PDB file of C-alpha atoms in Angstrom:
ATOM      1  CA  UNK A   1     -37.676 -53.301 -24.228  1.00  0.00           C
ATOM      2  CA  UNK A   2     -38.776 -55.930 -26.767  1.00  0.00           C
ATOM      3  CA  UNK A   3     -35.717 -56.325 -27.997  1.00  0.00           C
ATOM      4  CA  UNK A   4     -34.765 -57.448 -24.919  1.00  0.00           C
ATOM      5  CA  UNK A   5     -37.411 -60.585 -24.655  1.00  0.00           C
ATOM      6  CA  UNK A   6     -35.606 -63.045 -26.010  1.00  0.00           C
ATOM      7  CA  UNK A   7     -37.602 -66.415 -26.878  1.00  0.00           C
ATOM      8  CA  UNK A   8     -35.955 -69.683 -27.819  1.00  0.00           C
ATOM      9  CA  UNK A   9     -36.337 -71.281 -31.264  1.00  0.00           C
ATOM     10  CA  UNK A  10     -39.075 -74.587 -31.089  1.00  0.00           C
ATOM     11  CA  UNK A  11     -37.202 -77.694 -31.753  1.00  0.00           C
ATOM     12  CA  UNK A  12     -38.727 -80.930 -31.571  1.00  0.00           C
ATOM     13  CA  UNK A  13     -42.187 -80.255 -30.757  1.00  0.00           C
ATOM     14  CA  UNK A  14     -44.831 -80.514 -33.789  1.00  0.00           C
ATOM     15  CA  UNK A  15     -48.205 -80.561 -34.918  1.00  0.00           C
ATOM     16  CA  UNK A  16     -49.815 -83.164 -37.293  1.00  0.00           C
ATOM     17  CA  UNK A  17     -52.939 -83.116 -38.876  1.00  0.00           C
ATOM     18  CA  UNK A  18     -53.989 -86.723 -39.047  1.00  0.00           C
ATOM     19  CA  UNK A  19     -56.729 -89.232 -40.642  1.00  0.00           C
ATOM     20  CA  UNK A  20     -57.364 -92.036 -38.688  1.00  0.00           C
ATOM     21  CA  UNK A  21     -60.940 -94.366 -38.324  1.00  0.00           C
ATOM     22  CA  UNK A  22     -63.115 -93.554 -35.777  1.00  0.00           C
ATOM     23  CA  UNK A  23     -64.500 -97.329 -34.501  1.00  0.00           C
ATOM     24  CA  UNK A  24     -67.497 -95.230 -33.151  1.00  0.00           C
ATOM     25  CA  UNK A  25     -68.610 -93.397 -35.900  1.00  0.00           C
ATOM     26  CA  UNK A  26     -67.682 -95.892 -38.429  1.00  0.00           C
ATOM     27  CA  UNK A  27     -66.363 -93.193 -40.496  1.00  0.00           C
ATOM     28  CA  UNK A  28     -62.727 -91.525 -41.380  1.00  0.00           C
ATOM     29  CA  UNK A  29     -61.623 -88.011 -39.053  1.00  0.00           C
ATOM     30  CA  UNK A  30     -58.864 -85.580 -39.379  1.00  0.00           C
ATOM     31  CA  UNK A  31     -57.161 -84.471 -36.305  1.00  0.00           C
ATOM     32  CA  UNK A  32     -54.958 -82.405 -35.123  1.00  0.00           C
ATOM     33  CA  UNK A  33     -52.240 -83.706 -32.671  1.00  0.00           C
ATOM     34  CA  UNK A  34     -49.420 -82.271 -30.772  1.00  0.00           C
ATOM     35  CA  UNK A  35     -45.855 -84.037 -30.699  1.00  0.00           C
ATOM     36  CA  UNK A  36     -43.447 -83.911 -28.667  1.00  0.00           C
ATOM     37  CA  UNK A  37     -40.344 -85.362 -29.518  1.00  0.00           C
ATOM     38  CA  UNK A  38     -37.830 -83.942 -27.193  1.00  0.00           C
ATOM     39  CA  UNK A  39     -36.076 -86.009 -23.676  1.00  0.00           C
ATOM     40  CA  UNK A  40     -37.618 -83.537 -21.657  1.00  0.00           C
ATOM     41  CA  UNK A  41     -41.815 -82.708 -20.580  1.00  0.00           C
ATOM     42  CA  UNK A  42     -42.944 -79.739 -21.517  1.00  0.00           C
ATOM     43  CA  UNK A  43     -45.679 -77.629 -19.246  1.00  0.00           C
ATOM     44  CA  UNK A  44     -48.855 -75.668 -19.692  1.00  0.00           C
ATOM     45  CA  UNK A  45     -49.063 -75.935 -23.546  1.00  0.00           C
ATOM     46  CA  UNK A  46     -51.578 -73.880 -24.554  1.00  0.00           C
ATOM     47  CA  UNK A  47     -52.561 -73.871 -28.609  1.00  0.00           C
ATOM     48  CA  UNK A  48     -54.499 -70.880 -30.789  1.00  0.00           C
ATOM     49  CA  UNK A  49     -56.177 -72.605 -33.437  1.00  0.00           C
ATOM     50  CA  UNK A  50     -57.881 -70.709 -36.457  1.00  0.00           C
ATOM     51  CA  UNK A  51     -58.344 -71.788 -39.987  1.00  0.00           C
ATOM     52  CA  UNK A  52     -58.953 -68.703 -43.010  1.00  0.00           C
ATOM     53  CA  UNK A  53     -59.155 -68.399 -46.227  1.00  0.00           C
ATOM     54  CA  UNK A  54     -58.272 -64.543 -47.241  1.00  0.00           C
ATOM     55  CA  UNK A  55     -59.310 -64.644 -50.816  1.00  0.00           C
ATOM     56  CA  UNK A  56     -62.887 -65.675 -49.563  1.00  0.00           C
ATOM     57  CA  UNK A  57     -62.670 -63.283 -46.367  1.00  0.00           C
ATOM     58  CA  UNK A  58     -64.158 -66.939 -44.589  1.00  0.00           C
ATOM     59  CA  UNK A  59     -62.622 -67.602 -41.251  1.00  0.00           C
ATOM     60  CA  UNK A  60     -63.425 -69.908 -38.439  1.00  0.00           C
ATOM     61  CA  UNK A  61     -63.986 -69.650 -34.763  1.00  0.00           C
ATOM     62  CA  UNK A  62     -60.551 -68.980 -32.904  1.00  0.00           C
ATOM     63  CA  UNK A  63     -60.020 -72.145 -30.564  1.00  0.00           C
ATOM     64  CA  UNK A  64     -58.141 -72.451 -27.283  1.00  0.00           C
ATOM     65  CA  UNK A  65     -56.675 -75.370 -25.743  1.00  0.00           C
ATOM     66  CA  UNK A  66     -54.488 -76.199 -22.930  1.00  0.00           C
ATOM     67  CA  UNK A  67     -52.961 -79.219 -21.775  1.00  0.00           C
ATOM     68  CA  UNK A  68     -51.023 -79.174 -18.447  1.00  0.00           C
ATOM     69  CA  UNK A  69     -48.090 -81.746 -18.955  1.00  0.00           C
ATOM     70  CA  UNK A  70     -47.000 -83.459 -22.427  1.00  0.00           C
ATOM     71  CA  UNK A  71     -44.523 -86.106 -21.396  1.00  0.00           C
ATOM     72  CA  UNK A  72     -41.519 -86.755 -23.357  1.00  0.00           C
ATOM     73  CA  UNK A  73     -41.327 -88.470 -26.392  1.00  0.00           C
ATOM     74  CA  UNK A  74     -45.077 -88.563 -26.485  1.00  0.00           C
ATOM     75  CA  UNK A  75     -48.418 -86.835 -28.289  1.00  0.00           C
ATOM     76  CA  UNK A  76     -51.763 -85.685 -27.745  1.00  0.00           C
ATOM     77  CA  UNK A  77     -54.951 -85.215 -29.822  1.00  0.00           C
ATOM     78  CA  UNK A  78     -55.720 -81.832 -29.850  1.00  0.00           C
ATOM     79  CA  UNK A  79     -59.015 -80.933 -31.865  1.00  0.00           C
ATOM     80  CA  UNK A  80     -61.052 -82.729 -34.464  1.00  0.00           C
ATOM     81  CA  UNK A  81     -61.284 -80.774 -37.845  1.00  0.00           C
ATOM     82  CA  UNK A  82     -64.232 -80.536 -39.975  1.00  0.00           C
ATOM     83  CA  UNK A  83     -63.743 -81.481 -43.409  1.00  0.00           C
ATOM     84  CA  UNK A  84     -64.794 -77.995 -44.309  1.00  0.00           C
ATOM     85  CA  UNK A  85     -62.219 -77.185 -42.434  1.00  0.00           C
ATOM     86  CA  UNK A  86     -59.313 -78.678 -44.420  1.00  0.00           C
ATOM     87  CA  UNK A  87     -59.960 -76.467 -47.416  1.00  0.00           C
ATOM     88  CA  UNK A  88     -58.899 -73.534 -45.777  1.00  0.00           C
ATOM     89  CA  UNK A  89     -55.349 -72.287 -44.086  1.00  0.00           C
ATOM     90  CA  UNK A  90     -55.566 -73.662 -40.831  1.00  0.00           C
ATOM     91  CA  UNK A  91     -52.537 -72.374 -37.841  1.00  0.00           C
ATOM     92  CA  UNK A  92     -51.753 -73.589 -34.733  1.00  0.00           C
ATOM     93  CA  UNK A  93     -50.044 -71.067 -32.255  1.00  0.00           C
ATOM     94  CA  UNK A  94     -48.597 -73.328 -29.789  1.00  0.00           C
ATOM     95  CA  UNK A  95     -46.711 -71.960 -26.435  1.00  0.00           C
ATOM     96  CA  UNK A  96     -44.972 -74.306 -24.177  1.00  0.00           C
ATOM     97  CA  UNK A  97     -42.637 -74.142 -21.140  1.00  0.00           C
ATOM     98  CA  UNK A  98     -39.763 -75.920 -20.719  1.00  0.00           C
ATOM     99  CA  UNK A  99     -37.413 -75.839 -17.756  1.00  0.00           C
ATOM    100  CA  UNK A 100     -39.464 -72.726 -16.816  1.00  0.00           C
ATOM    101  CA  UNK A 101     -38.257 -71.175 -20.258  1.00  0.00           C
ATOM    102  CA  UNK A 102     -41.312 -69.613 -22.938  1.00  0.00           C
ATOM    103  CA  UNK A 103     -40.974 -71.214 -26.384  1.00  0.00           C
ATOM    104  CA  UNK A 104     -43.589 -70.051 -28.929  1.00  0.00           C
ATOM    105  CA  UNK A 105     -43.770 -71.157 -32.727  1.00  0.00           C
ATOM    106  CA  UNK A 106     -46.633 -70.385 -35.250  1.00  0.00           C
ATOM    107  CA  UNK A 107     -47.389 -74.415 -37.402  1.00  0.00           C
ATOM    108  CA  UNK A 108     -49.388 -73.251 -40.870  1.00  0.00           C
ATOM    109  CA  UNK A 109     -51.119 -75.873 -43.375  1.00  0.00           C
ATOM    110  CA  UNK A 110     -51.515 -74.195 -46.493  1.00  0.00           C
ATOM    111  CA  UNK A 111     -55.000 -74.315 -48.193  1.00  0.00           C
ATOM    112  CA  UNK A 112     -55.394 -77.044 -50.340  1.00  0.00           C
ATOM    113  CA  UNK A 113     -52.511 -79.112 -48.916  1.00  0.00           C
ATOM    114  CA  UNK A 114     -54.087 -81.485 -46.787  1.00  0.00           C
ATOM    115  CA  UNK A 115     -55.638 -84.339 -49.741  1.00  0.00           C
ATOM    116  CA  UNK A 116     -56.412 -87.702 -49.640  1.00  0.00           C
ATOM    117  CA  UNK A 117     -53.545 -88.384 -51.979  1.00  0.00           C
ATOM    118  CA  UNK A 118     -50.685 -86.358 -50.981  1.00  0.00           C
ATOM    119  CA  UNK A 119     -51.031 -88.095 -46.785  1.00  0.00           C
ATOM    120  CA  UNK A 120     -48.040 -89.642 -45.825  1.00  0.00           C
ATOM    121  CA  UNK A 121     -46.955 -91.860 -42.816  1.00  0.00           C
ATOM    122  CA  UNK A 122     -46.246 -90.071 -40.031  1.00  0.00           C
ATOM    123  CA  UNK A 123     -44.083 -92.511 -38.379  1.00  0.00           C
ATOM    124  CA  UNK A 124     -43.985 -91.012 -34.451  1.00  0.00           C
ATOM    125  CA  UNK A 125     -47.710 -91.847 -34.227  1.00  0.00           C
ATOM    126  CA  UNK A 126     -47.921 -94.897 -36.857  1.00  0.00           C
ATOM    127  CA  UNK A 127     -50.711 -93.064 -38.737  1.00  0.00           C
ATOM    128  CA  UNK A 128     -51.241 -90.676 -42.112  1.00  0.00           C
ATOM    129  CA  UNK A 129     -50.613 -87.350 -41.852  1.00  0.00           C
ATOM    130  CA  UNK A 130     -49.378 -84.292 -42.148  1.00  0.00           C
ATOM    131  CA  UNK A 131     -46.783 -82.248 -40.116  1.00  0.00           C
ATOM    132  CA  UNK A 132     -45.603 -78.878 -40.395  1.00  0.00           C
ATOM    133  CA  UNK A 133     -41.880 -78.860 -40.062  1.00  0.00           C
TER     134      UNK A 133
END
């Protein structure tokens, strides 16, 4: 019966973790954003955040969010991240539908990854980043 589920590979739809100045709080965030790069909305996204760190056994708080439409060739902030945070392995599970179709796909940042000096432009949102693709 599994075998039988079959679910479509995720192409065009990404998560970035991004630094960007909050005018606010007068001070630098990271956050997480979800991309989607494709001609075509996608419905009820719904993203499983965690971050870990196995060596340490540490783990944080699983998160849940869901956003009802994502237009095409647009994005959406999805969580700020603690700079705590950032040290660990942090995943995003994020399930979409598309033309009534499931797509699923697991994003991973590494521990130690996400640095000051290794951000580059991420040039769909005009801001420094990091994706996982």
């Amino acid at each position: 019966m599994k075998k039988d589920i079959q679910i479509p590979e995720v192409s065009n739809v990404f998560m970035a973790i991004v630094k960007e100045y909050n005018e606010e709080f007068q001070c630098d965030d990271w956050n997480a954003y979800i991309i989607n790069n494709k001609i075509t909305d996608i419905d009820t996204v719904l993203i499983v955040s965690k971050g870990y760190d196995e060596d340490k056994l540490i783990e944080t708080a699983v998160l849940r969010h869901k956003i009802d439409k994502l237009p095409a060739n647009s994005f959406a902030k999805v969580e700020l991240l603690q700079p705590e945070v950032l040290q660990l392995t942090n995943f995003f599970n994020v399930t979409y539908f598309e033309n009534s179709q499931m797509f699923d796909k697991k994003f991973v940042f590494e521990k130690g990854r996400i640095k000051e000096s290794s951000l580059r432009t991420i040039s769909y949102l005009k801001k420094k980043g990091f994706t996982d693709s």
